[in-house]
Short mmCIF file of C-alpha atoms and ligand atoms in Angstrom, two decimals:
data_model
loop_
_atom_site.label_atom_id
_atom_site.label_comp_id
_atom_site.label_asym_id
_atom_site.label_seq_id
_atom_site.Cartn_x
_atom_site.Cartn_y
_atom_site.Cartn_z
CA UNK A 24 -24.23 72.22 -75.97
CA UNK A 25 -23.23 68.58 -75.76
CA UNK A 26 -21.80 67.33 -72.23
CA UNK A 27 -20.21 64.13 -71.84
CA UNK A 28 -19.64 62.17 -69.19
CA UNK A 29 -16.88 62.29 -66.80
CA UNK A 30 -16.44 59.63 -64.53
CA UNK A 31 -14.28 61.14 -62.15
CA UNK A 32 -16.69 63.86 -60.88
CA UNK A 33 -19.39 60.79 -60.42
CA UNK A 34 -17.02 58.66 -58.51
CA UNK A 35 -16.01 61.64 -56.10
CA UNK A 36 -19.56 62.79 -55.62
CA UNK A 37 -20.68 59.34 -54.52
CA UNK A 38 -17.76 58.81 -52.53
CA UNK A 39 -18.57 62.18 -50.78
CA UNK A 40 -21.97 60.93 -50.06
CA UNK A 41 -21.02 57.65 -48.59
CA UNK A 42 -18.63 59.75 -46.36
CA UNK A 43 -20.93 62.00 -45.14
CA UNK A 44 -23.23 58.77 -44.26
CA UNK A 45 -20.12 57.37 -42.63
CA UNK A 46 -19.37 60.47 -40.55
CA UNK A 47 -23.39 60.49 -39.31
CA UNK A 48 -22.73 57.18 -38.00
CA UNK A 49 -19.38 57.87 -36.54
CA UNK A 50 -20.51 60.80 -34.61
CA UNK A 51 -24.04 59.48 -33.59
CA UNK A 52 -25.09 62.76 -32.72
CA UNK A 53 -29.01 64.01 -33.27
CA UNK A 54 -29.05 66.45 -35.89
CA UNK A 55 -30.55 69.78 -34.36
CA UNK A 56 -33.63 70.31 -35.76
CA UNK A 57 -37.36 69.24 -34.75
CA UNK A 58 -37.14 67.58 -31.47
CA UNK A 59 -33.54 67.22 -30.91
CA UNK A 60 -32.96 71.05 -31.42
CA UNK A 61 -31.13 71.82 -27.93
CA UNK A 62 -32.05 74.74 -25.74
CA UNK A 63 -28.54 76.00 -26.15
CA UNK A 64 -29.25 76.33 -29.93
CA UNK A 65 -32.40 78.23 -29.16
CA UNK A 66 -30.85 81.66 -29.90
CA UNK A 67 -29.90 80.95 -33.41
CA UNK A 68 -32.07 82.51 -36.22
CA UNK A 69 -34.93 80.23 -37.39
CA UNK A 70 -37.02 80.05 -40.25
CA UNK A 71 -40.78 78.97 -40.26
CA UNK A 72 -40.62 75.23 -41.01
CA UNK A 73 -42.65 75.60 -44.50
CA UNK A 74 -40.01 78.11 -45.74
CA UNK A 75 -36.69 76.50 -44.29
CA UNK A 76 -38.09 73.10 -46.09
CA UNK A 77 -39.09 74.61 -49.00
CA UNK A 78 -35.75 76.47 -49.86
CA UNK A 79 -33.89 73.33 -48.67
CA UNK A 80 -35.40 70.76 -50.72
CA UNK A 81 -35.94 73.09 -53.95
CA UNK A 82 -32.43 72.47 -55.57
CA UNK A 83 -33.27 68.71 -55.33
CA UNK A 84 -36.01 69.36 -57.59
CA UNK A 85 -34.98 72.48 -59.82
CA UNK A 86 -31.35 71.26 -60.60
CA UNK A 87 -32.69 67.79 -62.12
CA UNK A 88 -35.75 69.18 -63.46
CA UNK A 89 -33.31 71.81 -65.52
CA UNK A 90 -30.94 69.12 -66.54
CA UNK A 91 -34.26 66.48 -67.47
CA UNK A 92 -35.76 69.86 -69.67
CA UNK A 93 -32.33 70.14 -71.79
CA UNK A 94 -32.53 66.37 -73.01
CA UNK A 95 -33.00 65.99 -76.72
CA UNK A 96 -36.95 64.63 -76.91
CA UNK A 97 -35.48 61.50 -78.49
CA UNK A 98 -34.53 60.36 -75.11
CA UNK A 99 -38.12 60.67 -73.36
CA UNK A 100 -39.68 57.44 -72.39
CA UNK A 101 -35.89 55.93 -72.15
CA UNK A 102 -34.96 54.75 -68.79
CA UNK A 103 -32.69 57.42 -68.04
CA UNK A 104 -35.22 59.94 -68.30
CA UNK A 105 -37.80 58.23 -66.60
CA UNK A 106 -35.74 57.44 -63.71
CA UNK A 107 -34.83 61.01 -63.33
CA UNK A 108 -38.23 62.03 -63.78
CA UNK A 109 -39.15 59.75 -60.65
CA UNK A 110 -36.28 61.37 -58.56
CA UNK A 111 -37.87 64.95 -59.67
CA UNK A 112 -41.28 63.18 -58.92
CA UNK A 113 -40.07 62.72 -55.22
CA UNK A 114 -38.78 66.09 -54.70
CA UNK A 115 -41.80 67.70 -56.31
CA UNK A 116 -43.92 66.42 -53.55
CA UNK A 117 -41.18 67.30 -51.06
CA UNK A 118 -40.83 70.59 -51.98
CA UNK A 119 -44.35 71.90 -53.26
CA UNK A 120 -46.56 69.57 -50.88
CA UNK A 121 -44.60 68.54 -47.80
CA UNK A 122 -43.10 71.95 -47.19
CA UNK A 123 -46.45 73.66 -47.58
CA UNK A 124 -48.30 71.55 -45.38
CA UNK A 125 -45.93 71.19 -42.42
CA UNK A 126 -46.78 71.81 -38.85
CA UNK A 127 -43.20 71.61 -37.74
CA UNK A 128 -41.67 73.85 -35.37
CA UNK A 129 -39.28 76.71 -36.53
CA UNK A 130 -36.39 75.65 -38.44
CA UNK A 131 -32.53 76.67 -37.92
CA UNK A 132 -31.41 78.77 -40.61
CA UNK A 133 -27.98 77.40 -40.28
CA UNK A 134 -29.20 73.89 -41.01
CA UNK A 135 -31.33 74.84 -43.62
CA UNK A 136 -28.33 76.62 -45.44
CA UNK A 137 -26.26 73.46 -45.29
CA UNK A 138 -29.47 71.40 -46.20
CA UNK A 139 -29.57 73.67 -49.29
CA UNK A 140 -25.82 73.16 -50.56
CA UNK A 141 -26.33 69.02 -49.74
CA UNK A 142 -29.47 69.47 -52.09
CA UNK A 143 -27.38 71.48 -54.68
CA UNK A 144 -24.84 68.67 -54.62
CA UNK A 145 -27.03 65.59 -54.61
CA UNK A 146 -29.58 66.76 -57.15
CA UNK A 147 -26.74 67.67 -59.64
CA UNK A 148 -25.03 64.37 -58.93
CA UNK A 149 -28.04 62.21 -59.47
CA UNK A 150 -28.97 64.32 -62.77
CA UNK A 151 -25.79 64.48 -64.35
CA UNK A 152 -25.12 60.53 -63.97
CA UNK A 153 -28.67 59.57 -65.54
CA UNK A 154 -28.38 62.33 -68.31
CA UNK A 155 -24.71 61.94 -69.06
CA UNK A 156 -23.42 58.50 -67.92
CA UNK A 157 -26.30 55.88 -67.50
CA UNK A 158 -26.78 53.61 -70.28
CA UNK A 159 -29.34 51.08 -70.09
CA UNK A 160 -30.06 48.19 -72.68
CA UNK A 161 -33.42 47.96 -74.29
CA UNK A 162 -34.62 45.29 -72.25
CA UNK A 163 -34.01 47.31 -68.93
CA UNK A 164 -37.76 47.79 -68.35
CA UNK A 165 -38.20 44.17 -68.22
CA UNK A 166 -35.05 43.24 -66.30
CA UNK A 167 -35.90 42.44 -62.59
CA UNK A 168 -33.57 44.87 -61.24
CA UNK A 169 -35.68 47.67 -62.64
CA UNK A 170 -39.05 45.94 -61.58
CA UNK A 171 -38.33 45.34 -58.13
CA UNK A 172 -36.43 48.75 -57.58
CA UNK A 173 -39.60 50.71 -59.28
CA UNK A 174 -41.88 48.43 -56.85
CA UNK A 175 -39.93 49.28 -53.60
CA UNK A 176 -39.41 53.05 -54.43
CA UNK A 177 -43.27 53.38 -54.94
CA UNK A 178 -43.90 51.45 -51.68
CA UNK A 179 -41.19 53.34 -49.92
CA UNK A 180 -42.72 56.64 -51.24
CA UNK A 181 -46.38 55.09 -50.31
CA UNK A 182 -45.21 54.37 -46.41
CA UNK A 183 -43.26 57.93 -46.13
CA UNK A 184 -45.88 60.09 -47.41
CA UNK A 185 -48.75 57.93 -45.47
CA UNK A 186 -46.34 58.32 -42.20
CA UNK A 187 -45.51 62.04 -42.72
CA UNK A 188 -49.50 62.62 -42.84
CA UNK A 189 -49.97 60.53 -39.62
CA UNK A 190 -47.64 62.97 -38.00
CA UNK A 191 -49.02 65.99 -39.43
CA UNK A 192 -52.38 64.95 -38.01
CA UNK A 193 -50.92 64.85 -34.38
CA UNK A 194 -51.03 68.61 -34.10
CA UNK A 195 -53.54 71.47 -34.87
CA UNK A 196 -52.27 74.29 -37.22
CA UNK A 197 -49.78 76.50 -34.73
CA UNK A 198 -49.34 73.84 -32.05
CA UNK A 199 -45.80 72.64 -31.51
CA UNK A 200 -46.57 69.68 -28.74
CA UNK A 201 -45.30 66.08 -29.25
CA UNK A 202 -47.62 62.88 -29.30
CA UNK A 203 -47.58 59.39 -29.57
CA UNK A 204 -47.71 58.61 -33.22
CA UNK A 205 -50.44 55.48 -33.93
CA UNK A 206 -51.30 53.80 -36.96
CA UNK A 207 -49.80 52.66 -40.12
CA UNK A 208 -46.37 51.09 -39.71
CA UNK A 209 -45.96 53.41 -36.63
CA UNK A 210 -47.87 50.37 -34.87
CA UNK A 211 -44.41 48.85 -35.28
CA UNK A 212 -41.46 51.46 -35.49
CA UNK A 213 -41.04 55.17 -34.30
CA UNK A 214 -39.18 56.07 -37.59
CA UNK A 215 -42.02 54.56 -39.98
CA UNK A 216 -41.64 57.84 -42.19
CA UNK A 217 -37.61 57.37 -42.45
CA UNK A 218 -38.04 53.76 -43.11
CA UNK A 219 -40.25 54.40 -46.22
CA UNK A 220 -37.74 57.16 -47.46
CA UNK A 221 -35.18 54.49 -46.81
CA UNK A 222 -36.85 51.75 -48.96
CA UNK A 223 -37.65 54.31 -51.42
CA UNK A 224 -34.23 55.06 -51.93
CA UNK A 225 -32.62 51.69 -51.97
CA UNK A 226 -35.63 51.05 -54.56
CA UNK A 227 -34.20 53.57 -56.65
CA UNK A 228 -30.56 52.64 -56.34
CA UNK A 229 -31.87 48.78 -57.55
CA UNK A 230 -33.96 50.50 -60.70
CA UNK A 231 -31.00 52.76 -61.82
CA UNK A 232 -28.03 50.23 -60.83
CA UNK A 233 -25.80 53.16 -60.25
CA UNK A 234 -23.07 54.20 -57.61
CA UNK A 235 -24.48 57.82 -57.18
CA UNK A 236 -28.08 56.34 -56.39
CA UNK A 237 -26.14 53.76 -54.17
CA UNK A 238 -24.33 56.43 -52.40
CA UNK A 239 -27.63 58.20 -51.42
CA UNK A 240 -29.34 55.19 -50.58
CA UNK A 241 -26.57 54.66 -48.04
CA UNK A 242 -26.65 58.13 -47.00
CA UNK A 243 -30.04 58.12 -46.24
CA UNK A 244 -29.86 54.86 -44.43
CA UNK A 245 -27.18 56.17 -42.17
CA UNK A 246 -28.90 59.75 -41.58
CA UNK A 247 -32.30 58.63 -41.21
CA UNK A 248 -31.58 55.24 -39.53
CA UNK A 249 -29.99 57.01 -36.50
CA UNK A 250 -32.53 59.80 -36.80
CA UNK A 251 -35.03 57.10 -35.94
CA UNK A 252 -32.84 55.76 -33.18
CA UNK A 253 -32.74 59.11 -31.65
CA UNK A 254 -36.48 59.75 -32.23
CA UNK A 255 -37.05 56.10 -30.38
CA UNK A 256 -35.24 57.43 -27.32
CA UNK A 257 -36.57 60.34 -27.03
CA UNK A 258 -40.34 58.99 -27.40
CA UNK A 259 -39.18 56.44 -24.58
CA UNK A 260 -38.10 59.18 -22.04
CA UNK A 261 -40.86 61.75 -22.75
CA UNK A 262 -43.73 59.08 -22.80
CA UNK A 263 -44.32 56.57 -20.00
CA UNK A 264 -46.80 54.77 -21.91
CA UNK A 265 -44.86 54.27 -25.02
CA UNK A 266 -45.58 50.96 -26.53
CA UNK A 267 -43.18 48.79 -25.49
CA UNK A 268 -43.05 46.24 -28.37
CA UNK A 269 -42.30 49.09 -30.81
CA UNK A 270 -39.00 49.11 -32.11
CA UNK A 271 -37.02 52.39 -33.70
CA UNK A 272 -36.55 51.53 -37.48
CA UNK A 273 -37.37 47.91 -38.35
CA UNK A 274 -40.32 46.17 -37.27
CA UNK A 275 -39.89 43.45 -34.48
CA UNK A 276 -35.92 43.46 -34.98
CA UNK A 277 -34.22 47.04 -33.95
N1 NDX B 314 -33.14 67.15 -45.00
C1 NDX B 314 -32.24 64.93 -45.94
N2 NDX B 314 -24.04 66.46 -41.98
C2 NDX B 314 -31.97 67.26 -44.42
C3 NDX B 314 -31.96 68.31 -43.78
C4 NDX B 314 -30.83 68.34 -42.82
O1 NDX B 314 -34.32 66.06 -46.81
O2 NDX B 314 -24.00 68.92 -42.87
C5 NDX B 314 -30.85 65.03 -45.34
C6 NDX B 314 -33.07 65.97 -45.98
C7 NDX B 314 -29.52 68.15 -43.36
C8 NDX B 314 -29.52 66.60 -44.11
C9 NDX B 314 -30.95 66.78 -45.25
C10 NDX B 314 -28.46 66.35 -44.80
C11 NDX B 314 -27.03 66.14 -43.76
C12 NDX B 314 -26.68 67.76 -43.20
C13 NDX B 314 -28.40 67.93 -42.33
C14 NDX B 314 -27.98 69.45 -41.77
C15 NDX B 314 -26.76 69.31 -41.44
C16 NDX B 314 -25.80 68.16 -41.93
C17 NDX B 314 -26.46 68.74 -44.37
C18 NDX B 314 -30.45 67.50 -46.29
C19 NDX B 314 -24.70 67.93 -42.28
C20 NDX B 314 -22.81 66.07 -42.27
C21 NDX B 314 -21.85 66.88 -41.78
C22 NDX B 314 -22.61 64.83 -42.52
C23 NDX B 314 -22.27 66.51 -43.99
O3 NDX B 314 -41.78 70.10 -34.74
P1 NDX B 314 -40.99 69.02 -35.35
O4 NDX B 314 -40.06 69.72 -36.66
O5 NDX B 314 -40.60 67.99 -34.78
O6 NDX B 314 -42.59 68.24 -36.16
C24 NDX B 314 -42.24 67.20 -36.84
C25 NDX B 314 -43.50 66.48 -36.83
N3 NDX B 314 -43.35 65.35 -35.70
C26 NDX B 314 -44.70 65.46 -34.78
N4 NDX B 314 -45.35 66.01 -34.31
C27 NDX B 314 -46.10 65.50 -33.58
N5 NDX B 314 -45.92 64.44 -32.58
C28 NDX B 314 -44.68 63.82 -32.53
N6 NDX B 314 -44.66 62.92 -32.07
C29 NDX B 314 -43.86 64.17 -34.00
N7 NDX B 314 -42.92 63.43 -34.66
C30 NDX B 314 -42.54 64.61 -35.70
O7 NDX B 314 -43.35 65.70 -38.35
C31 NDX B 314 -42.04 67.47 -38.34
O8 NDX B 314 -42.96 68.42 -38.81
C32 NDX B 314 -42.82 66.05 -39.02
C33 NDX B 314 -41.30 65.45 -39.43
O9 NDX B 314 -40.68 65.15 -38.31
P2 NDX B 314 -39.71 64.04 -38.22
O10 NDX B 314 -38.57 64.31 -37.12
O11 NDX B 314 -39.89 62.70 -38.13
O12 NDX B 314 -38.90 64.22 -39.84
P3 NDX B 314 -37.78 65.29 -40.47
O13 NDX B 314 -36.58 64.75 -40.08
O14 NDX B 314 -38.03 66.67 -40.38
O15 NDX B 314 -37.78 64.65 -42.03
C34 NDX B 314 -38.63 65.01 -42.58
C35 NDX B 314 -39.51 64.28 -44.02
C36 NDX B 314 -39.53 62.85 -43.78
O16 NDX B 314 -40.13 62.41 -44.72
C37 NDX B 314 -38.01 62.14 -44.14
O17 NDX B 314 -37.86 60.88 -44.42
C38 NDX B 314 -37.35 63.24 -45.10
O18 NDX B 314 -37.84 64.55 -44.86
N8 NDX B 314 -35.87 63.26 -45.07
C39 NDX B 314 -35.35 64.13 -44.31
C40 NDX B 314 -34.05 64.30 -43.99
C41 NDX B 314 -33.11 63.61 -45.09
C42 NDX B 314 -33.94 62.80 -46.05
C43 NDX B 314 -35.08 62.84 -45.78
C44 NDX B 314 -33.06 61.73 -46.73
O19 NDX B 314 -31.56 61.51 -46.44
N9 NDX B 314 -33.55 61.21 -47.68
#
């Protein structure tokens, strides 16, 4: 079946993502999982972290991968499919590697459920746009936006994976204690993994030059930026010897 591009769902989906980002900034409340799960919320049903992250992130991989698999073979190697492939690669790692390695505390089922809905929506939006709406000129691979965007995407992904690795090493399997992260970009900021992920999605927005990717980068900046700030505040409260020069998200600045 041939699917054509409908601009209105693309604009509506992107606007919804941006509004979600703005709401996160407006309410500025910590998302109640991990170190910000309040004791009042502790009665709710929880899932093992690996199960929750696997289920939550799976749609972000499966939906675009299914759309990609339906593309005609003639489009393989074109910028649209390569860029969608990169999106799938990020979520392949998050779903099948990060989830299975995590040493996180049990995760609230209600948040995992909302996360699943979010990942279905975002996965579909990015996949639909890149598969049915995006049109790139032949010289896109040599365009500065593509080159710089891919560089930032890979740099951010490297920072994100390395920082999540540092966090994982702070615990033995089965432990749920918090320690001060050291090394890598944690030397400069409390939210090093978040900084990496934000750089990654900004790079993706640049390389795709698309409204949905820009909206997702904006959402990630709001959601992860505020989370980095909440983590920083948590560390300052919890550890008297927390490094004074360390910032929340942006080295030397904030
Ligand atoms: N999942 C993105 N809002 C979210 C799930 C929740 O991938 O309705 C956004 C994502 C969703 C959210 C998602 C979207 C908004 C939702 C929300 C639920 C409600 C909300 C839908 C989809 C909503 C409105 C109303 C606006 C619509 O025990 P623990 O877990 O704390 O252990 C941690 C451990 N750790 C330490 N261990 C020892 N010592 C320490 N000091 C430690 N500090 C941390 O490390 C974890 O096991 C692990 C990482 O913890 P943390 O807190 O640093 O990262 P986390 O937030 O768990 O994220 C993990 C990775 C990370 O790489 C991050 O960049 C990426 O996932 N991520 C996370 C969230 C969103 C996102 C990416 C994105 O927007 N791109």
